[in-house]
mmCIF file of C-alpha atoms in Angstrom:
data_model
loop_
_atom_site.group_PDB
_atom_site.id
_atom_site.type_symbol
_atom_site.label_atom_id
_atom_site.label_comp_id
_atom_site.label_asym_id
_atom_site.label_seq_id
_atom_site.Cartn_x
_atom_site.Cartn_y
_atom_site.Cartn_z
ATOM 1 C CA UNK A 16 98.677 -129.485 -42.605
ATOM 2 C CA UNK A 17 101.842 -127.344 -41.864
ATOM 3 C CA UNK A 18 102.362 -129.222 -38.703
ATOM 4 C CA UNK A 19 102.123 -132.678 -40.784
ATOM 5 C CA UNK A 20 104.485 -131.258 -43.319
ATOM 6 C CA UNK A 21 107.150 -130.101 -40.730
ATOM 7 C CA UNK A 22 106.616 -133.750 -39.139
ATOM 8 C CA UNK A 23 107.266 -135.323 -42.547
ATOM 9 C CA UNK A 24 110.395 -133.108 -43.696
ATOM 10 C CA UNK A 25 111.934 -134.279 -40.072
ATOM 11 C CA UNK A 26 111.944 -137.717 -40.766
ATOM 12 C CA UNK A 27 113.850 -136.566 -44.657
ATOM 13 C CA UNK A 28 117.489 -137.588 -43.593
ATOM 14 C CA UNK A 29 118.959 -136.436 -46.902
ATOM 15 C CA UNK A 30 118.038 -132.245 -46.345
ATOM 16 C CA UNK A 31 118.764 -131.709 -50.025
ATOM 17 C CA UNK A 32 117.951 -128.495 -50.859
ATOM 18 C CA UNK A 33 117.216 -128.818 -54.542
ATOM 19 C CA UNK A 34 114.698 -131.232 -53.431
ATOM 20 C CA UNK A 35 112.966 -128.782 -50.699
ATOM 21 C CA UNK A 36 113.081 -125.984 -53.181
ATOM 22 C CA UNK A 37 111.486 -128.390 -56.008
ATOM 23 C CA UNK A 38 108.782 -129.120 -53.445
ATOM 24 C CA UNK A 39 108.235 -125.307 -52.173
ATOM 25 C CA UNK A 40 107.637 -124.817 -55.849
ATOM 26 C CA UNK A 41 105.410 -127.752 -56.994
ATOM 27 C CA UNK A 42 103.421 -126.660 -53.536
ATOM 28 C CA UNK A 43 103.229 -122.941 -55.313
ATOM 29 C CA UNK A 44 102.903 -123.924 -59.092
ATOM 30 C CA UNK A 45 99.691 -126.596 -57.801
ATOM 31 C CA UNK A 46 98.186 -123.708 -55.635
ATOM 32 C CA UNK A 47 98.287 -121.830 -58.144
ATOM 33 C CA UNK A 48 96.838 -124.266 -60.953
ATOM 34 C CA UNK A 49 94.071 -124.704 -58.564
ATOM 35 C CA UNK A 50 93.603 -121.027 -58.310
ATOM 36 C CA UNK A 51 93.235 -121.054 -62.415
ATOM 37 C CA UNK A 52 91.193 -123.907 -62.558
ATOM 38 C CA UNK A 53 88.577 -121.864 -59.800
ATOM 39 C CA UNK A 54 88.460 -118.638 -61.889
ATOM 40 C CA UNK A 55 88.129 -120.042 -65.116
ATOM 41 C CA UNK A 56 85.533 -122.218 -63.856
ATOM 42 C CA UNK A 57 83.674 -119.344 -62.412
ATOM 43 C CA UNK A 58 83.962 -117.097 -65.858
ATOM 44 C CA UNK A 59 82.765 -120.272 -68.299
ATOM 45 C CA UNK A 60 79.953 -122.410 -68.876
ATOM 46 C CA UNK A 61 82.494 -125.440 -69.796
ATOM 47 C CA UNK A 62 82.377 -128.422 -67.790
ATOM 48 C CA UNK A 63 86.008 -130.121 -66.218
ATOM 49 C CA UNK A 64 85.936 -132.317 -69.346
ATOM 50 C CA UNK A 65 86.685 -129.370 -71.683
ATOM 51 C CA UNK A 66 89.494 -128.148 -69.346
ATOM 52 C CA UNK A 67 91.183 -131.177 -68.947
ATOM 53 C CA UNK A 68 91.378 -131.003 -73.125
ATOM 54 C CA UNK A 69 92.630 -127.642 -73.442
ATOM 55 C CA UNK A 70 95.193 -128.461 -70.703
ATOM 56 C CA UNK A 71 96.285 -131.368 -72.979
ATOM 57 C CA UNK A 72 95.610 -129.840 -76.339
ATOM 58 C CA UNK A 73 97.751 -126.406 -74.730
ATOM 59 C CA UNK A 74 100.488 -128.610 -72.529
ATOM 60 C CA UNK A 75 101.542 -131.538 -75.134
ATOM 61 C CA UNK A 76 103.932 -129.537 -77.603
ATOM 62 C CA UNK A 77 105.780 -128.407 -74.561
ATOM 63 C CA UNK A 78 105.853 -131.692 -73.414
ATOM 64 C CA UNK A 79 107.165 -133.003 -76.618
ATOM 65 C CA UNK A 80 110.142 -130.476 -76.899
ATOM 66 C CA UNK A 81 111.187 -131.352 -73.168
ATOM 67 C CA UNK A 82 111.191 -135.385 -74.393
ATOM 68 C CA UNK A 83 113.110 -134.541 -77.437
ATOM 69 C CA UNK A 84 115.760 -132.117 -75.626
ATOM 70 C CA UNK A 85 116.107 -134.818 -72.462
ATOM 71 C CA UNK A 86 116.652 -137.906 -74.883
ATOM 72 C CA UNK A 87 113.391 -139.143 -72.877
ATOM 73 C CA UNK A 88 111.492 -139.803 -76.202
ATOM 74 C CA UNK A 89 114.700 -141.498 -77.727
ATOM 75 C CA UNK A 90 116.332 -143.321 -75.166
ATOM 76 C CA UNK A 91 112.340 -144.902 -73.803
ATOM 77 C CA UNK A 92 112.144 -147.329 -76.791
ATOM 78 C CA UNK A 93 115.798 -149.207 -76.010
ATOM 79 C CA UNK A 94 114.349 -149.275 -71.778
ATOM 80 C CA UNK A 95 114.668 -153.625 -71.420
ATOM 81 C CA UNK A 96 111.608 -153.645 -68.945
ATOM 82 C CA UNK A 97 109.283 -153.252 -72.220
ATOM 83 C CA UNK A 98 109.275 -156.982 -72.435
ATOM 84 C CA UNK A 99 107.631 -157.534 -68.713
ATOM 85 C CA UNK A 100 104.174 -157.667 -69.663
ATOM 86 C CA UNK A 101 103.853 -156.364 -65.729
ATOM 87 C CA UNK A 102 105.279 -153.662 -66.645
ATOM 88 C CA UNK A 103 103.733 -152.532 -69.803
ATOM 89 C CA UNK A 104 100.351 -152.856 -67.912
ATOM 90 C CA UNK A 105 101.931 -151.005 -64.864
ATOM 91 C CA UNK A 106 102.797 -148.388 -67.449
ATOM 92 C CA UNK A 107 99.212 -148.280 -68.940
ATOM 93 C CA UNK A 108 97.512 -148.171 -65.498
ATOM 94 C CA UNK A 109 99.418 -144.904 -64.382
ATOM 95 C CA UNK A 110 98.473 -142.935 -67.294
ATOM 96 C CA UNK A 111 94.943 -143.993 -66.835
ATOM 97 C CA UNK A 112 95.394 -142.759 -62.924
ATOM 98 C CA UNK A 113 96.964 -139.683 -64.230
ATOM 99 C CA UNK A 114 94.151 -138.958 -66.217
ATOM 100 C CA UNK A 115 91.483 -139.853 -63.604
ATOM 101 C CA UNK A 116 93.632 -137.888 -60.998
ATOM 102 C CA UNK A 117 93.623 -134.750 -63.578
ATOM 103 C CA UNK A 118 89.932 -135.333 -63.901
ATOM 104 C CA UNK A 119 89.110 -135.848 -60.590
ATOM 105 C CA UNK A 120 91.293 -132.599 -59.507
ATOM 106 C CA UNK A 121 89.359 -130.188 -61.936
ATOM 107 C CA UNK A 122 85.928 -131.783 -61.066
ATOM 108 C CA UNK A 123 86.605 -131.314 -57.220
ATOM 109 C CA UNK A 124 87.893 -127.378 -58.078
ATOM 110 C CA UNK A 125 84.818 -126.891 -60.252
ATOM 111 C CA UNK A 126 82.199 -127.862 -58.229
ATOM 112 C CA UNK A 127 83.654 -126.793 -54.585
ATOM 113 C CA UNK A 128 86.773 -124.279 -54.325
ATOM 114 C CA UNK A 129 90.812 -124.683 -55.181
ATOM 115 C CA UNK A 130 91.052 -124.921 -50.888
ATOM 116 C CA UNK A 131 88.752 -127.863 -50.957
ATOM 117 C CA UNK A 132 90.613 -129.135 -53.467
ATOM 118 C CA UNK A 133 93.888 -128.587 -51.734
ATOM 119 C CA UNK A 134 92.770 -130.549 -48.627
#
């Protein structure tokens, strides 16, 4: 996988380094959410169901401050592509893959490791 990562950072033209660091660090912060998921699912009888609720329940007034401080939650309601019905169910369908991918993640971690998960 390190070979395949070196072989797709080659073809990256650009060699910005805020984006290499940002992707160093989402590599770290997911190996490391993994890594949580494993222990906690070792030390509870809860199924990936409950975690993916206390994620939310824990992670959403975080994620409301950032909106508010980035203008994200304002400035979303004037965005013209609203009115493209494509879009709106574009929209809709990646927060039900989002879901399904957070679901699917914690499942996989819960019933095999965080390195199966990984690969």
């Amino acid at each position: 996988f390190f070979f395949l990562s070196l072989l797709a950072g080659a073809g990256d033209l650009t060699g910005d380094p805020v984006g290499y660091v940002t992707g160093a660090l989402a590599v770290l912060v997911h190996a490391a959410y993994l890594v949580l998921i494993q222990k906690t699912s070792a030390d509870s009888d809860y199924g990936p169901l409950t975690a993916q609720y206390a994620i939310a329940v824990s992670a959403t007034p975080f994620l409301i401050i950032c909106s508010f401080a980035s203008m994200d939650s304002i400035n979303v309601w004037s965005f013209p592509g609203w009115k493209d019905p494509v879009m709106t169910c574009t929209f809709i369908a990646c927060i039900f893959f989002g879901c399904a991918m957070n679901f699917t993640t914690l499942h996989c971690t819960y019933i095999n490791s965080a390195v199966t998960t990984s690969f």
